[in-house]
């Protein structure tokens, strides 16, 4: 079973079209293995992206050097998944 | 659960529990609900549509959930919708009037292989599970596999992409089965495909910026629908055409259904109040389903009252 230890989901907010284009460039950086949960649309809409642990530092550095704002939407994806699984197991037992 | 009354709608369930739920609902409501198997998935799972009907040869309203398997709140909401339709018939005048004149078709498990895979191997799986010859990457995005602008910008030709369109339109049995059903039925009046998250109600087109012929009506109806939705918990939705509201997306479900003449073709992106993405906590399933139901009713009522 694939686990997501160390993965985070970042919420990225562009302040203008230029930053939006820079975020769009992330989509083409295949080696980061990013999973866009909410894709690049317009400046008013944040972008949510799941970042594997091995890419976290690089992606954050990329965003910070371009002065693109982001927040950590999900700090520990695996912890949330385990909680979800525990809830399902509890229901099944009940 | 021993019956659909004791089924726990406030939690996520396995695929077999949902299939069992469907069978129970059919057994409990033999004069209203039947199950139609319209095809099977790549791995051989049934594509079971619940048909809510009170008469023969009626026009139909279609709802599907879960085409992107990791969007668990959609299958969970679909289960709640099924029970709601069964219980509201005879007590809710608006739904009763609809069902006295039209059929409702509900496909809860639109991508069953993907859903099973989310529960056994990879919770974040979105696509189908058919292998791609020549690639180690599996699956096709079933919302890029329809014959509407297929292969144009807004989908990927890379099998490793989450938006891989597939080798050709309708290459996925999960898509082809719906296509065959829609064509053979020939009289669907609305088609609503449900996704999550990001809180949007969208209408065609996604593959072209040319406005849909009925854009004004679709826009106005979307506004009514999201207003009804927001009346329950204040959940705010955006609405508009796919290409103008999200981005260019080719080969999408409702672009194809609209081009088939199903005027009221919409796609939902359900709620994410609390920044959970695809991991919406189970305690939000019922509020999500309840508010979405209000919007669904607006669209279904409109389709019923504005025959074409």
PDB file of N, CA and C in Angstrom, chain A residues 13 16 18 31 42 45 59 61 74 77-78 83 85 90-91:
ATOM      1  N   UNK A  13      -0.590  30.859  -3.494  1.00  0.00           N
ATOM      2  CA  UNK A  13      -1.410  31.994  -3.934  1.00  0.00           C
ATOM      3  C   UNK A  13      -0.565  32.932  -4.792  1.00  0.00           C
ATOM      4  N   UNK A  16      -0.066  37.894  -9.054  1.00  0.00           N
ATOM      5  CA  UNK A  16      -0.285  38.469 -10.388  1.00  0.00           C
ATOM      6  C   UNK A  16      -0.095  37.382 -11.454  1.00  0.00           C
ATOM      7  N   UNK A  18       2.185  37.058 -13.638  1.00  0.00           N
ATOM      8  CA  UNK A  18       3.567  36.580 -13.784  1.00  0.00           C
ATOM      9  C   UNK A  18       3.829  35.437 -12.798  1.00  0.00           C
ATOM     10  N   UNK A  31      10.221  15.879 -12.446  1.00  0.00           N
ATOM     11  CA  UNK A  31      11.045  15.225 -11.425  1.00  0.00           C
ATOM     12  C   UNK A  31      10.561  15.515  -9.998  1.00  0.00           C
ATOM     13  N   UNK A  42      -6.685  31.101 -12.049  1.00  0.00           N
ATOM     14  CA  UNK A  42      -6.536  32.552 -12.127  1.00  0.00           C
ATOM     15  C   UNK A  42      -5.976  33.064 -10.797  1.00  0.00           C
ATOM     16  N   UNK A  45      -7.775  32.385  -7.498  1.00  0.00           N
ATOM     17  CA  UNK A  45      -7.968  31.019  -6.985  1.00  0.00           C
ATOM     18  C   UNK A  45      -6.637  30.410  -6.569  1.00  0.00           C
ATOM     19  N   UNK A  59      10.797  22.565  -3.802  1.00  0.00           N
ATOM     20  CA  UNK A  59       9.595  23.322  -4.194  1.00  0.00           C
ATOM     21  C   UNK A  59       9.459  24.579  -3.334  1.00  0.00           C
ATOM     22  N   UNK A  61      11.838  26.199  -1.798  1.00  0.00           N
ATOM     23  CA  UNK A  61      12.891  27.151  -2.179  1.00  0.00           C
ATOM     24  C   UNK A  61      12.495  27.875  -3.475  1.00  0.00           C
ATOM     25  N   UNK A  74      -1.964  20.932   4.299  1.00  0.00           N
ATOM     26  CA  UNK A  74      -1.946  19.682   5.058  1.00  0.00           C
ATOM     27  C   UNK A  74      -0.497  19.409   5.450  1.00  0.00           C
ATOM     28  N   UNK A  77       0.196  14.436   5.455  1.00  0.00           N
ATOM     29  CA  UNK A  77      -0.880  13.758   4.721  1.00  0.00           C
ATOM     30  C   UNK A  77      -1.136  12.365   5.283  1.00  0.00           C
ATOM     31  N   UNK A  78      -0.072  11.654   5.615  1.00  0.00           N
ATOM     32  CA  UNK A  78      -0.244  10.284   6.102  1.00  0.00           C
ATOM     33  C   UNK A  78      -1.023  10.256   7.416  1.00  0.00           C
ATOM     34  N   UNK A  83      -6.001   8.650  10.134  1.00  0.00           N
ATOM     35  CA  UNK A  83      -7.204   9.001  10.892  1.00  0.00           C
ATOM     36  C   UNK A  83      -8.466   8.556  10.126  1.00  0.00           C
ATOM     37  N   UNK A  85      -8.652   6.158   7.938  1.00  0.00           N
ATOM     38  CA  UNK A  85      -8.720   4.701   7.960  1.00  0.00           C
ATOM     39  C   UNK A  85      -9.230   4.196   9.301  1.00  0.00           C
ATOM     40  N   UNK A  90     -13.431   1.706  12.526  1.00  0.00           N
ATOM     41  CA  UNK A  90     -14.342   1.783  13.668  1.00  0.00           C
ATOM     42  C   UNK A  90     -15.779   1.549  13.222  1.00  0.00           C
ATOM     43  N   UNK A  91     -16.134   2.112  12.079  1.00  0.00           N
ATOM     44  CA  UNK A  91     -17.496   1.927  11.558  1.00  0.00           C
ATOM     45  C   UNK A  91     -17.711   0.460  11.206  1.00  0.00           C
TER      46      UNK A  91
END
